[in-house]
PDB file of C-alpha atoms in Angstrom:
ATOM      1  CA  UNK A   1      24.606  -4.184   5.383  1.00 51.00           C
ATOM      2  CA  UNK A   2      27.386  -5.615   3.459  1.00 52.00           C
ATOM      3  CA  UNK A   3      25.171  -5.549   0.174  1.00 52.00           C
ATOM      4  CA  UNK A   4      24.231  -2.047   0.955  1.00 52.00           C
ATOM      5  CA  UNK A   5      27.749  -1.011   1.414  1.00 58.00           C
ATOM      6  CA  UNK A   6      28.739  -2.636  -1.912  1.00 54.00           C
ATOM      7  CA  UNK A   7      25.869  -0.819  -3.639  1.00 53.00           C
ATOM      8  CA  UNK A   8      27.063   2.462  -2.159  1.00 56.00           C
ATOM      9  CA  UNK A   9      30.720   1.988  -3.471  1.00 55.00           C
ATOM     10  CA  UNK A  10      29.403   1.039  -6.859  1.00 53.00           C
ATOM     11  CA  UNK A  11      27.535   4.596  -7.024  1.00 59.00           C
ATOM     12  CA  UNK A  12      24.648   2.657  -8.259  1.00 77.00           C
ATOM     13  CA  UNK A  13      21.980   4.728  -6.618  1.00 82.00           C
ATOM     14  CA  UNK A  14      18.959   2.536  -7.854  1.00 86.00           C
ATOM     15  CA  UNK A  15      20.679  -0.473  -6.096  1.00 84.00           C
ATOM     16  CA  UNK A  16      21.140   1.480  -2.965  1.00 85.00           C
ATOM     17  CA  UNK A  17      17.657   2.623  -2.772  1.00 91.00           C
ATOM     18  CA  UNK A  18      16.363  -0.832  -3.290  1.00 90.00           C
ATOM     19  CA  UNK A  19      18.842  -2.090  -0.402  1.00 87.00           C
ATOM     20  CA  UNK A  20      17.283   0.706   1.946  1.00 91.00           C
ATOM     21  CA  UNK A  21      13.918  -0.125   0.985  1.00 93.00           C
ATOM     22  CA  UNK A  22      14.935  -3.743   1.879  1.00 93.00           C
ATOM     23  CA  UNK A  23      16.383  -3.056   4.963  1.00 94.00           C
ATOM     24  CA  UNK A  24      13.331  -0.940   6.070  1.00 96.00           C
ATOM     25  CA  UNK A  25      11.478  -4.397   5.351  1.00 96.00           C
ATOM     26  CA  UNK A  26      13.358  -6.219   7.860  1.00 96.00           C
ATOM     27  CA  UNK A  27      12.727  -3.584  10.444  1.00 97.00           C
ATOM     28  CA  UNK A  28       9.011  -3.633   9.588  1.00 97.00           C
ATOM     29  CA  UNK A  29       8.850  -7.369   9.993  1.00 97.00           C
ATOM     30  CA  UNK A  30      10.273  -7.009  13.388  1.00 97.00           C
ATOM     31  CA  UNK A  31       8.098  -4.341  14.288  1.00 97.00           C
ATOM     32  CA  UNK A  32      10.448  -1.299  14.445  1.00 97.00           C
ATOM     33  CA  UNK A  33       8.325   0.848  12.625  1.00 97.00           C
ATOM     34  CA  UNK A  34      10.485   4.124  13.076  1.00 96.00           C
ATOM     35  CA  UNK A  35      13.645   2.478  11.675  1.00 97.00           C
ATOM     36  CA  UNK A  36      11.431   1.088   8.792  1.00 97.00           C
ATOM     37  CA  UNK A  37      10.185   4.545   8.078  1.00 97.00           C
ATOM     38  CA  UNK A  38      13.519   6.023   8.156  1.00 97.00           C
ATOM     39  CA  UNK A  39      15.022   3.735   5.655  1.00 96.00           C
ATOM     40  CA  UNK A  40      11.720   3.845   3.418  1.00 96.00           C
ATOM     41  CA  UNK A  41      12.087   7.733   3.474  1.00 97.00           C
ATOM     42  CA  UNK A  42      15.836   7.626   2.455  1.00 95.00           C
ATOM     43  CA  UNK A  43      14.987   4.926  -0.315  1.00 95.00           C
ATOM     44  CA  UNK A  44      12.066   7.343  -1.500  1.00 96.00           C
ATOM     45  CA  UNK A  45      14.054  10.429  -1.543  1.00 94.00           C
ATOM     46  CA  UNK A  46      16.748   8.753  -3.720  1.00 91.00           C
ATOM     47  CA  UNK A  47      13.940   7.315  -5.906  1.00 93.00           C
ATOM     48  CA  UNK A  48      12.676  10.837  -6.317  1.00 93.00           C
ATOM     49  CA  UNK A  49      16.034  12.286  -7.104  1.00 90.00           C
ATOM     50  CA  UNK A  50      16.385   9.524  -9.833  1.00 89.00           C
ATOM     51  CA  UNK A  51      12.938  10.253 -11.491  1.00 90.00           C
ATOM     52  CA  UNK A  52      12.006   6.591 -11.171  1.00 89.00           C
ATOM     53  CA  UNK A  53       8.263   6.580 -11.132  1.00 91.00           C
ATOM     54  CA  UNK A  54       7.825   2.999 -10.690  1.00 91.00           C
ATOM     55  CA  UNK A  55      10.073   2.882  -7.777  1.00 92.00           C
ATOM     56  CA  UNK A  56       8.618   5.857  -6.205  1.00 94.00           C
ATOM     57  CA  UNK A  57       5.278   3.866  -6.109  1.00 95.00           C
ATOM     58  CA  UNK A  58       6.788   1.228  -4.656  1.00 94.00           C
ATOM     59  CA  UNK A  59       8.435   3.197  -1.793  1.00 95.00           C
ATOM     60  CA  UNK A  60       4.947   5.366  -1.102  1.00 96.00           C
ATOM     61  CA  UNK A  61       3.318   2.015  -0.983  1.00 96.00           C
ATOM     62  CA  UNK A  62       5.985   0.574   1.597  1.00 97.00           C
ATOM     63  CA  UNK A  63       5.494   3.666   3.450  1.00 97.00           C
ATOM     64  CA  UNK A  64       1.830   3.616   3.451  1.00 97.00           C
ATOM     65  CA  UNK A  65       2.110   0.241   4.916  1.00 97.00           C
ATOM     66  CA  UNK A  66       4.042   1.413   7.507  1.00 98.00           C
ATOM     67  CA  UNK A  67       1.866   4.200   8.387  1.00 98.00           C
ATOM     68  CA  UNK A  68      -1.243   1.815   8.384  1.00 96.00           C
ATOM     69  CA  UNK A  69       0.461  -0.402  10.729  1.00 95.00           C
ATOM     70  CA  UNK A  70       0.878   2.541  13.135  1.00 95.00           C
ATOM     71  CA  UNK A  71      -2.575   3.646  12.820  1.00 95.00           C
ATOM     72  CA  UNK A  72      -1.753   6.874  10.790  1.00 96.00           C
ATOM     73  CA  UNK A  73      -4.644   6.114   8.260  1.00 96.00           C
ATOM     74  CA  UNK A  74      -4.636   9.622   6.871  1.00 96.00           C
ATOM     75  CA  UNK A  75      -1.058   9.466   6.096  1.00 97.00           C
ATOM     76  CA  UNK A  76      -1.350   5.963   4.605  1.00 97.00           C
ATOM     77  CA  UNK A  77      -4.335   6.858   2.485  1.00 97.00           C
ATOM     78  CA  UNK A  78      -2.413  10.037   1.071  1.00 97.00           C
ATOM     79  CA  UNK A  79       0.390   7.842  -0.088  1.00 97.00           C
ATOM     80  CA  UNK A  80      -1.551   5.067  -1.619  1.00 97.00           C
ATOM     81  CA  UNK A  81      -3.669   7.644  -3.451  1.00 96.00           C
ATOM     82  CA  UNK A  82      -0.584   9.437  -4.675  1.00 96.00           C
ATOM     83  CA  UNK A  83       0.600   6.150  -5.868  1.00 95.00           C
ATOM     84  CA  UNK A  84      -2.605   5.671  -8.049  1.00 94.00           C
ATOM     85  CA  UNK A  85      -1.922   9.256  -9.491  1.00 94.00           C
ATOM     86  CA  UNK A  86       1.617   8.421 -10.293  1.00 93.00           C
ATOM     87  CA  UNK A  87       0.450   5.210 -12.112  1.00 92.00           C
ATOM     88  CA  UNK A  88      -2.396   7.172 -13.754  1.00 89.00           C
ATOM     89  CA  UNK A  89      -0.006   9.416 -15.587  1.00 89.00           C
ATOM     90  CA  UNK A  90       2.842   7.128 -16.229  1.00 86.00           C
ATOM     91  CA  UNK A  91       2.961   6.399 -20.294  1.00 79.00           C
ATOM     92  CA  UNK A  92       4.173   2.783 -19.265  1.00 75.00           C
ATOM     93  CA  UNK A  93       3.226   0.669 -16.074  1.00 64.00           C
ATOM     94  CA  UNK A  94       6.024  -2.009 -15.595  1.00 69.00           C
ATOM     95  CA  UNK A  95       4.419  -2.997 -12.432  1.00 84.00           C
ATOM     96  CA  UNK A  96       1.419  -5.144 -13.493  1.00 88.00           C
ATOM     97  CA  UNK A  97       0.263  -5.429  -9.902  1.00 91.00           C
ATOM     98  CA  UNK A  98       0.590  -2.101  -8.892  1.00 91.00           C
ATOM     99  CA  UNK A  99      -2.893  -0.787  -9.461  1.00 93.00           C
ATOM    100  CA  UNK A 100      -4.738  -3.636  -7.959  1.00 96.00           C
ATOM    101  CA  UNK A 101      -2.499  -3.504  -4.887  1.00 96.00           C
ATOM    102  CA  UNK A 102      -3.053   0.356  -4.495  1.00 96.00           C
ATOM    103  CA  UNK A 103      -6.899  -0.285  -4.787  1.00 97.00           C
ATOM    104  CA  UNK A 104      -6.725  -3.032  -2.209  1.00 97.00           C
ATOM    105  CA  UNK A 105      -4.356  -0.987   0.207  1.00 97.00           C
ATOM    106  CA  UNK A 106      -6.745   2.116  -0.020  1.00 98.00           C
ATOM    107  CA  UNK A 107      -9.635  -0.515   0.556  1.00 98.00           C
ATOM    108  CA  UNK A 108      -7.708  -1.690   3.651  1.00 97.00           C
ATOM    109  CA  UNK A 109      -7.194   1.817   5.192  1.00 98.00           C
ATOM    110  CA  UNK A 110     -10.767   2.651   4.473  1.00 98.00           C
ATOM    111  CA  UNK A 111     -11.961  -0.589   6.113  1.00 98.00           C
ATOM    112  CA  UNK A 112      -9.656   0.376   9.181  1.00 97.00           C
ATOM    113  CA  UNK A 113     -11.186   3.755   9.264  1.00 96.00           C
ATOM    114  CA  UNK A 114     -14.685   2.204   9.025  1.00 97.00           C
ATOM    115  CA  UNK A 115     -13.705   0.186  12.119  1.00 97.00           C
ATOM    116  CA  UNK A 116     -12.632   3.082  14.008  1.00 95.00           C
ATOM    117  CA  UNK A 117     -15.785   4.953  13.546  1.00 95.00           C
ATOM    118  CA  UNK A 118     -17.702   1.551  14.511  1.00 94.00           C
ATOM    119  CA  UNK A 119     -15.745   1.485  17.730  1.00 93.00           C
ATOM    120  CA  UNK A 120     -16.715   5.216  18.247  1.00 92.00           C
ATOM    121  CA  UNK A 121     -20.507   4.121  17.528  1.00 93.00           C
ATOM    122  CA  UNK A 122     -20.489   6.413  14.446  1.00 93.00           C
ATOM    123  CA  UNK A 123     -22.378   4.300  12.447  1.00 93.00           C
ATOM    124  CA  UNK A 124     -23.235   6.442   9.378  1.00 93.00           C
ATOM    125  CA  UNK A 125     -19.379   7.187   9.044  1.00 96.00           C
ATOM    126  CA  UNK A 126     -18.481   3.519   9.284  1.00 96.00           C
ATOM    127  CA  UNK A 127     -20.920   2.928   6.781  1.00 96.00           C
ATOM    128  CA  UNK A 128     -19.427   5.487   4.563  1.00 97.00           C
ATOM    129  CA  UNK A 129     -15.905   4.199   4.771  1.00 97.00           C
ATOM    130  CA  UNK A 130     -16.962   0.558   4.468  1.00 97.00           C
ATOM    131  CA  UNK A 131     -18.975   1.424   1.368  1.00 97.00           C
ATOM    132  CA  UNK A 132     -15.959   2.908  -0.038  1.00 98.00           C
ATOM    133  CA  UNK A 133     -13.587   0.183   0.971  1.00 98.00           C
ATOM    134  CA  UNK A 134     -15.796  -2.085  -1.081  1.00 98.00           C
ATOM    135  CA  UNK A 135     -15.768   0.046  -4.103  1.00 98.00           C
ATOM    136  CA  UNK A 136     -11.827  -0.097  -3.876  1.00 98.00           C
ATOM    137  CA  UNK A 137     -11.695  -3.850  -3.234  1.00 98.00           C
ATOM    138  CA  UNK A 138     -13.942  -4.302  -6.222  1.00 97.00           C
ATOM    139  CA  UNK A 139     -11.744  -2.307  -8.420  1.00 97.00           C
ATOM    140  CA  UNK A 140      -8.608  -4.416  -7.002  1.00 97.00           C
ATOM    141  CA  UNK A 141     -10.595  -7.572  -7.517  1.00 97.00           C
ATOM    142  CA  UNK A 142     -10.964  -6.670 -11.437  1.00 97.00           C
ATOM    143  CA  UNK A 143      -7.390  -5.849 -11.722  1.00 96.00           C
ATOM    144  CA  UNK A 144      -6.061  -9.237 -10.055  1.00 97.00           C
ATOM    145  CA  UNK A 145      -8.206 -10.954 -12.246  1.00 97.00           C
ATOM    146  CA  UNK A 146      -7.011  -9.319 -15.158  1.00 95.00           C
ATOM    147  CA  UNK A 147      -3.375 -10.333 -14.448  1.00 95.00           C
ATOM    148  CA  UNK A 148      -4.548 -13.559 -13.139  1.00 96.00           C
ATOM    149  CA  UNK A 149      -3.256 -13.394  -9.644  1.00 95.00           C
ATOM    150  CA  UNK A 150      -5.321 -15.920  -7.608  1.00 96.00           C
ATOM    151  CA  UNK A 151      -3.267 -14.859  -4.234  1.00 96.00           C
ATOM    152  CA  UNK A 152      -4.686 -11.345  -4.705  1.00 96.00           C
ATOM    153  CA  UNK A 153      -8.293 -12.812  -5.714  1.00 97.00           C
ATOM    154  CA  UNK A 154      -8.540 -14.717  -2.347  1.00 97.00           C
ATOM    155  CA  UNK A 155      -7.588 -11.721  -0.437  1.00 97.00           C
ATOM    156  CA  UNK A 156     -10.056  -9.379  -1.695  1.00 97.00           C
ATOM    157  CA  UNK A 157     -12.852 -12.135  -1.320  1.00 97.00           C
ATOM    158  CA  UNK A 158     -11.610 -12.353   2.244  1.00 97.00           C
ATOM    159  CA  UNK A 159     -11.710  -8.672   2.771  1.00 97.00           C
ATOM    160  CA  UNK A 160     -15.271  -8.427   1.200  1.00 97.00           C
ATOM    161  CA  UNK A 161     -16.331 -11.059   3.496  1.00 96.00           C
ATOM    162  CA  UNK A 162     -15.208  -9.322   6.534  1.00 96.00           C
ATOM    163  CA  UNK A 163     -16.791  -5.879   5.445  1.00 96.00           C
ATOM    164  CA  UNK A 164     -20.164  -7.779   4.624  1.00 96.00           C
ATOM    165  CA  UNK A 165     -20.373  -9.404   7.774  1.00 95.00           C
ATOM    166  CA  UNK A 166     -19.658  -5.979   9.536  1.00 95.00           C
ATOM    167  CA  UNK A 167     -22.538  -4.539   7.882  1.00 94.00           C
ATOM    168  CA  UNK A 168     -24.654  -7.436   8.643  1.00 92.00           C
ATOM    169  CA  UNK A 169     -25.146  -8.457   4.919  1.00 91.00           C
ATOM    170  CA  UNK A 170     -24.390 -12.153   5.291  1.00 86.00           C
ATOM    171  CA  UNK A 171     -25.788 -12.962   1.986  1.00 86.00           C
ATOM    172  CA  UNK A 172     -23.121 -11.108   0.525  1.00 86.00           C
ATOM    173  CA  UNK A 173     -20.301 -12.447   2.688  1.00 72.00           C
TER     174      UNK A 173
END
């Protein structure tokens, strides 16, 4: 809170937005998704006002994570896809991990949608979502490998293993 106050006094909006996002992260970690969302939305608005594309992507992704935890898969998917759109039109992408992260996040949402369809005994729909999740995970895997991020690579292999197990394709898992 002190850091945020100092940032606000300085008039440096980028720093204030970053602080709001971080504060939202603390609320997220403690399971208070409503407060996390409020802080993230405030940070996002500041970043939109500043026209800071990279920071907007980060705020969108954080909001997507919040919505994913709340089971708001459609909203989460829209935010992650919008982040991918922003990244695709940026002349420079200073966040090298952003695209693989977005692909991974989209894959995670689609996997969760597949799980929901599976619980509802809608096998064709679950297969549809799982197949699209796999596609996004594979795009993410390529990106993580390209920037030599073994933590991302490991997470993707884990996620792919789970989906292939759900599909009964144990030889792929």
